[in-house]
Short mmCIF file of C-alpha atoms in Angstrom, two decimals:
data_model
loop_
_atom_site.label_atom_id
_atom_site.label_comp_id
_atom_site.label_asym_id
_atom_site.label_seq_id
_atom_site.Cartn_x
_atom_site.Cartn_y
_atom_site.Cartn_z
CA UNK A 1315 0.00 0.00 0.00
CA UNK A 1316 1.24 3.34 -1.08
CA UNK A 1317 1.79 5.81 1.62
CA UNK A 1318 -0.30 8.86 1.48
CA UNK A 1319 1.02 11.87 3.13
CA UNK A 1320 -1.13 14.17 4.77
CA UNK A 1321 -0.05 17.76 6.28
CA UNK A 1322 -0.85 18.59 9.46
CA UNK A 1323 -0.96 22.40 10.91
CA UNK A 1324 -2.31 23.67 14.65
CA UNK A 1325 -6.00 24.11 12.58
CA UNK A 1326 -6.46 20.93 11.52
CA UNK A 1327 -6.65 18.78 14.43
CA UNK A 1328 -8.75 21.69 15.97
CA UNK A 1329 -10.96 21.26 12.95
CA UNK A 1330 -11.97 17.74 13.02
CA UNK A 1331 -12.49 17.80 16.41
CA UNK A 1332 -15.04 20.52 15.85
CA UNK A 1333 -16.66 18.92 12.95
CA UNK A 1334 -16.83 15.15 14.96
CA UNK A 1335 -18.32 17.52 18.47
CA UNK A 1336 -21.31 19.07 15.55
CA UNK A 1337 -22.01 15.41 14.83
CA UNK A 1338 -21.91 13.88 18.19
CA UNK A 1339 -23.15 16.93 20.58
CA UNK A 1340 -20.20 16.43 22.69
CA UNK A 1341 -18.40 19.37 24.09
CA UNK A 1342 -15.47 17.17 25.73
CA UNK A 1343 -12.08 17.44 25.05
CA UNK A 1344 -11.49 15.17 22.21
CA UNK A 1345 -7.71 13.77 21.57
CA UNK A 1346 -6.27 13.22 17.87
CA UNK A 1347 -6.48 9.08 19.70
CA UNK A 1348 -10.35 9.53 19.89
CA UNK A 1349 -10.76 10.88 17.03
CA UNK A 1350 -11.25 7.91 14.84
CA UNK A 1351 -13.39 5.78 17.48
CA UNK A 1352 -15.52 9.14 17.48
CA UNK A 1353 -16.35 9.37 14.01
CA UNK A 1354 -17.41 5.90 13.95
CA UNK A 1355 -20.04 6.70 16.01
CA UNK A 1356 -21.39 8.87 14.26
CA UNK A 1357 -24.98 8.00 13.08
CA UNK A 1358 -25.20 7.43 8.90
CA UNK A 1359 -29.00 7.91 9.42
CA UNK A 1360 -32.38 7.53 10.98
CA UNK A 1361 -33.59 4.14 12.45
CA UNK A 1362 -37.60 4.32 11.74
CA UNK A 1363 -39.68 2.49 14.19
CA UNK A 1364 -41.57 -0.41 12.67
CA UNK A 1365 -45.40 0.33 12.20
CA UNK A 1366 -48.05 -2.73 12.68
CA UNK A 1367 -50.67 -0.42 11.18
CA UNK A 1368 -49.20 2.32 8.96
CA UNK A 1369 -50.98 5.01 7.55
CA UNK A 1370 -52.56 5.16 3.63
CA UNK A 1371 -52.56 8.31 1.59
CA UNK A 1372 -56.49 8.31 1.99
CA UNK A 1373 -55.71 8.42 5.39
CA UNK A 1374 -53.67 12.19 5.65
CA UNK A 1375 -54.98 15.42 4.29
CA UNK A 1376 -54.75 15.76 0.47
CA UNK A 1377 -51.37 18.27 -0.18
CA UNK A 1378 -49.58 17.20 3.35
CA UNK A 1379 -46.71 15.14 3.12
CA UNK A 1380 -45.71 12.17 5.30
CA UNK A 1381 -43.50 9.26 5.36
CA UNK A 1382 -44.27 5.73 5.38
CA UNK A 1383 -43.21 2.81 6.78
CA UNK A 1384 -40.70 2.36 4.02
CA UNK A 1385 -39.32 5.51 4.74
CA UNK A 1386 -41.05 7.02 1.30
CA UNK A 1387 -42.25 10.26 1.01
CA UNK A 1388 -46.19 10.00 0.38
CA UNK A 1389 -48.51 12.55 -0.45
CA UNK A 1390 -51.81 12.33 1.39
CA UNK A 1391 -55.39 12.66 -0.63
CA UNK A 1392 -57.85 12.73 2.12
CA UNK A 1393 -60.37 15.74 1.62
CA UNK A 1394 -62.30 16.41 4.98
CA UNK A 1395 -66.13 17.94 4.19
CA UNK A 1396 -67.18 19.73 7.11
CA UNK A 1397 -69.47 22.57 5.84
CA UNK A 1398 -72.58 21.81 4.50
CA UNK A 1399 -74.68 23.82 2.27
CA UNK A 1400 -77.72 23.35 0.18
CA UNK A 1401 -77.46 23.27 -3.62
CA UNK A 1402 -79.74 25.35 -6.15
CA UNK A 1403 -83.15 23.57 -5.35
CA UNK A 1404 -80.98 21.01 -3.17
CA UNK A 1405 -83.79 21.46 -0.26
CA UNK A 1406 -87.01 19.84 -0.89
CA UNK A 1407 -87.02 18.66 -4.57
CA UNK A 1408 -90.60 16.93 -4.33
CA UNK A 1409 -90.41 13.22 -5.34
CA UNK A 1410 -86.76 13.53 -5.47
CA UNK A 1411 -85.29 14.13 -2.04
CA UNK A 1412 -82.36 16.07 -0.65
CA UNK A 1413 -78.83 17.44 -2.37
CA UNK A 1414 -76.51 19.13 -0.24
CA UNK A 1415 -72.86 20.33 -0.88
CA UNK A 1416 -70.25 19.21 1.60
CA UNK A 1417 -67.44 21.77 1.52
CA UNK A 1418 -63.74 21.06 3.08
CA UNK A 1419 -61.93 23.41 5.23
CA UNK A 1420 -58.83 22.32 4.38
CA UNK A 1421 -58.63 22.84 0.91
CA UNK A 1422 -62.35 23.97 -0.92
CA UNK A 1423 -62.82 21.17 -2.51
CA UNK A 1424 -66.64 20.33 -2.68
CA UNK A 1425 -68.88 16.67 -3.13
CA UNK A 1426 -72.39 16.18 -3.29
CA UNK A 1427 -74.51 14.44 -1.34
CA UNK A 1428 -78.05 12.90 -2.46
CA UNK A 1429 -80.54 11.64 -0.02
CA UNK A 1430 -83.10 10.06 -2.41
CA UNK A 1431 -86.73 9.88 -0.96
CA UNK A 1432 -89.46 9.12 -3.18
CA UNK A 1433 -91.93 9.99 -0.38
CA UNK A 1434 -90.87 13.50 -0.28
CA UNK A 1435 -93.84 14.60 -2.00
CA UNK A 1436 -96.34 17.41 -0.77
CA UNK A 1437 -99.34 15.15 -0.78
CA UNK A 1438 -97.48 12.63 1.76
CA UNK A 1439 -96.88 15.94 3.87
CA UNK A 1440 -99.66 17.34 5.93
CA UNK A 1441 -101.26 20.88 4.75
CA UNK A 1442 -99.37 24.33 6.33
CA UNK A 1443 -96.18 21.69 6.89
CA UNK A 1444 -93.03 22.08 4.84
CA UNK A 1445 -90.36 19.51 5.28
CA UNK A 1446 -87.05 20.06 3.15
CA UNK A 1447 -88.77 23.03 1.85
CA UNK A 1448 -91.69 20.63 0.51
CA UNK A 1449 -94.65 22.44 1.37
CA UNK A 1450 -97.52 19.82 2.50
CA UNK A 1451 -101.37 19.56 0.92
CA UNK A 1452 -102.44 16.48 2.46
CA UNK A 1453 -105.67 17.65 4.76
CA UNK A 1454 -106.12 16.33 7.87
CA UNK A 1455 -109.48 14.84 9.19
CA UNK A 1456 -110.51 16.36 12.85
CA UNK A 1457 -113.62 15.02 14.70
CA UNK A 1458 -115.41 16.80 17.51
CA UNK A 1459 -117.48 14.89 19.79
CA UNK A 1460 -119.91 15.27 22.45
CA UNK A 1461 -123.00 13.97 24.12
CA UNK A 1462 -126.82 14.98 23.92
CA UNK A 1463 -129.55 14.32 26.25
CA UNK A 1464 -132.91 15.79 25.57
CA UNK A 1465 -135.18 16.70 28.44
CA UNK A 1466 -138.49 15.42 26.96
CA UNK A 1467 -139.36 13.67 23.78
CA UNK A 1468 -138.20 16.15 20.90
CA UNK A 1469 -138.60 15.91 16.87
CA UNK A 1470 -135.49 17.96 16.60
CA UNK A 1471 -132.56 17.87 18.04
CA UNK A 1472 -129.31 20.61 17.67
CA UNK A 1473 -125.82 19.78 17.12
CA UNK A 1474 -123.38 22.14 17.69
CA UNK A 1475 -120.66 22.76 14.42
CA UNK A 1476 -117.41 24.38 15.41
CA UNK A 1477 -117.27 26.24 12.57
CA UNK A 1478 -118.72 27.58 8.64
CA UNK A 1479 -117.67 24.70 6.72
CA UNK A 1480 -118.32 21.79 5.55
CA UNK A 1481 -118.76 18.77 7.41
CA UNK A 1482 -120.33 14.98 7.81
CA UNK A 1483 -122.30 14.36 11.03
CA UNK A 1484 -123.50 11.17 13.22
CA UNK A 1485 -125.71 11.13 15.93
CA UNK A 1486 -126.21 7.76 17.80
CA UNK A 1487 -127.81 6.47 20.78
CA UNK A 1488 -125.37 5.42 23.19
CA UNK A 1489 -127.95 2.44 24.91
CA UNK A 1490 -130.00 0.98 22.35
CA UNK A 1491 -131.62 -1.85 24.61
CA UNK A 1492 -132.91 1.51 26.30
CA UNK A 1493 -134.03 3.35 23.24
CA UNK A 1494 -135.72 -0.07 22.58
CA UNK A 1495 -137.66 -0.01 25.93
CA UNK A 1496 -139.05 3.57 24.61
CA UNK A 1497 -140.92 1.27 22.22
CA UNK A 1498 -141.44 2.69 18.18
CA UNK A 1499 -140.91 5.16 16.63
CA UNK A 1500 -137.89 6.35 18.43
CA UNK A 1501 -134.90 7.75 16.55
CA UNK A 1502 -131.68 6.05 17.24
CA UNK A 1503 -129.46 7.53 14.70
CA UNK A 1504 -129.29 9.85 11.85
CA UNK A 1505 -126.20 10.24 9.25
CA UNK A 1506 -125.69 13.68 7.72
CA UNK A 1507 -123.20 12.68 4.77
CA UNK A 1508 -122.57 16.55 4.17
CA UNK A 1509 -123.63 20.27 5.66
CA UNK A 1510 -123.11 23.71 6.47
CA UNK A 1511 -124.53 25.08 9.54
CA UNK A 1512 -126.21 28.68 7.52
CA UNK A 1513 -126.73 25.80 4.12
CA UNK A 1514 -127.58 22.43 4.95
CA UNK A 1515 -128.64 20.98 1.52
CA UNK A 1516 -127.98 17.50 1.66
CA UNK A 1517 -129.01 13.77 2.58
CA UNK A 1518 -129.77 13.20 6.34
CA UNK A 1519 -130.23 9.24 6.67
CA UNK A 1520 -132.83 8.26 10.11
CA UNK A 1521 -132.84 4.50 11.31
CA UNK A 1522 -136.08 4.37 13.04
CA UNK A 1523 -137.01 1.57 15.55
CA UNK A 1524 -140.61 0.14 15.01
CA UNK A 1525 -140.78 -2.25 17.48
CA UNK A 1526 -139.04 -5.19 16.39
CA UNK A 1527 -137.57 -3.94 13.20
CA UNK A 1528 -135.79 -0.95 12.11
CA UNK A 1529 -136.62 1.27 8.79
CA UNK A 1530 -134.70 3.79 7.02
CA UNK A 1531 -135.80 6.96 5.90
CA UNK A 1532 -134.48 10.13 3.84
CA UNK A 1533 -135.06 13.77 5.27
CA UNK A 1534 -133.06 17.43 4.14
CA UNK A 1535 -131.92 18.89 7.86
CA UNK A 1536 -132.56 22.47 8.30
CA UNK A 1537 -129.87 24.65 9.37
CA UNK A 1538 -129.38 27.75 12.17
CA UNK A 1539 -127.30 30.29 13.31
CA UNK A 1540 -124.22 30.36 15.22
CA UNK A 1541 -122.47 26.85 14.48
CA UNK A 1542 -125.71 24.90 15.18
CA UNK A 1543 -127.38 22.24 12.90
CA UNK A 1544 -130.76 21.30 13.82
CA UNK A 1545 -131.73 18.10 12.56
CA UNK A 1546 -135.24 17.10 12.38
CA UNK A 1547 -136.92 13.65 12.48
CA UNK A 1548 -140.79 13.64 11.10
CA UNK A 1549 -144.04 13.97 13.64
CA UNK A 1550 -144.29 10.78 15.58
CA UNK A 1551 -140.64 10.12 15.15
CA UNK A 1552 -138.54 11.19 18.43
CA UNK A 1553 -135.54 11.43 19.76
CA UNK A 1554 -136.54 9.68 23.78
CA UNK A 1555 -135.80 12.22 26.95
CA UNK A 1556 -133.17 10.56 28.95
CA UNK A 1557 -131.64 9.10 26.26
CA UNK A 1558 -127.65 9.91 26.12
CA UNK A 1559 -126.71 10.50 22.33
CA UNK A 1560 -123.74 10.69 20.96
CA UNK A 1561 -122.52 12.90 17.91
CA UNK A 1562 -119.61 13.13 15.77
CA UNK A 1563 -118.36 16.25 13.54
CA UNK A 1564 -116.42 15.18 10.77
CA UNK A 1565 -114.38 17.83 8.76
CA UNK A 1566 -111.17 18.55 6.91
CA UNK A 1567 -108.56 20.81 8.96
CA UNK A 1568 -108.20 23.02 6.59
CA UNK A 1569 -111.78 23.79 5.80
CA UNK A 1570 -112.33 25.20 9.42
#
């Protein structure tokens, strides 16, 4: 081997020891003896630790950098969505459902959700309700209900309308084996299939009892004043004192 010859000044032990101290973060005195056991110690690089469940690029926010467990450089491409905002007509598309825009924070980028529902449709939705800016016409039924007892054997008898629309009514006897005892001709129900309290133009149906059999009849009902509908029965046909009746008031929501 050929012998290389290397000059030495008073700098250049000085500046190997200074270089091998930048390395090693030693301070110490270091002799020209230690110097070669010192630069073997340097570290030639970085020991990663060993993952068991490393990270993906879907897994770190789209643009950011990382390093795997290869010690590659990776570029993430996971886009967080965290402000939501309706598209054009996104809220309520009848029949259709919802569409909403997800924005991210961290870098704009927007998707679009779709929540299909068929159902969404104003006649599944009840009338004066919007839902996903769907705005309801499904009308709602509403029945008042309440009891009559006459005083004394009456040919008419009032029910009371809560309001100027229109409506179907039904007026039963609560105890028919008692009605019964009142012998014939007592009323123990009458239909109304439609009526307004200041114009009631229509069908009223009476099931009369005769004793052992009961007969249908036909008969307009005559209207009054204030919310009250007087139906009639026909002379000889009563509804019993004492009797409890009830009646029913049929009408569309939206019609009162």
């Amino acid at each position: 081997m050929a012998l290389e010859l290397v000059k030495l000044d008073d700098k250049t032990l000085p500046a190997i020891a200074n270089a091998i101290r930048a390395k090693t973060g030693d301070s110490g005195l270091l002799l020209p003896s230690q110097m070669a056991a010192a630069i073997a110690g340097i570290p030639t690089g970085v020991t990663l630790p060993a993952l068991s469940d490393p990270a993906a690029v879907g897994h770190v926010l789209a643009g950011k950098e990382y390093i795997d467990g290869n010690g590659a450089k990776q570029t993430g491409t996971l886009v967080v969505c965290d402000t939501v905002d309706a598209t054009e007509g996104g809220w309520g598309s009848s029949g259709i459902g919802v569409n909403v825009e997800l924005e991210s924070s961290a870098d704009g980028s927007l998707k679009l959700l779709t929540l299909p529902e068929e159902n969404l449709t104003a006649e599944n939705i009840k009338s004066g309700v919007r839902i996903f800016g769907v705005a309801g016409v499904a009308k709602t039924m509403r029945v008042e209900t309440g009891t009559i007892t006459p005083a004394e054997d009456v040919i008419d008898i009032t029910i009371p309308v809560p309001f100027d629309g229109y409506c179907a009514l039904l007026l039963t006897a609560v105890d028919r084996s008692a009605l019964e005892e009142k012998g014939a001709n007592s009323i123990y129900s009458v239909r109304v299939m439609s009526a307004m309290y200041d114009s009631v133009e229509y069908i009223g149906i009476v099931n009369r009892y005769n004793g052992s059999t009961y007969s249908a009849a036909t008969k307009s009902p005559t209207a009054a004043e204030n919310g009250n509908i007087y139906i009639g029965g026909s002379t000889g046909r009563y509804y019993r004192a004492g009797i409890v009746y009830n009646y029913y008031v049929y009408y569309w929501e939206d019609d009162a």
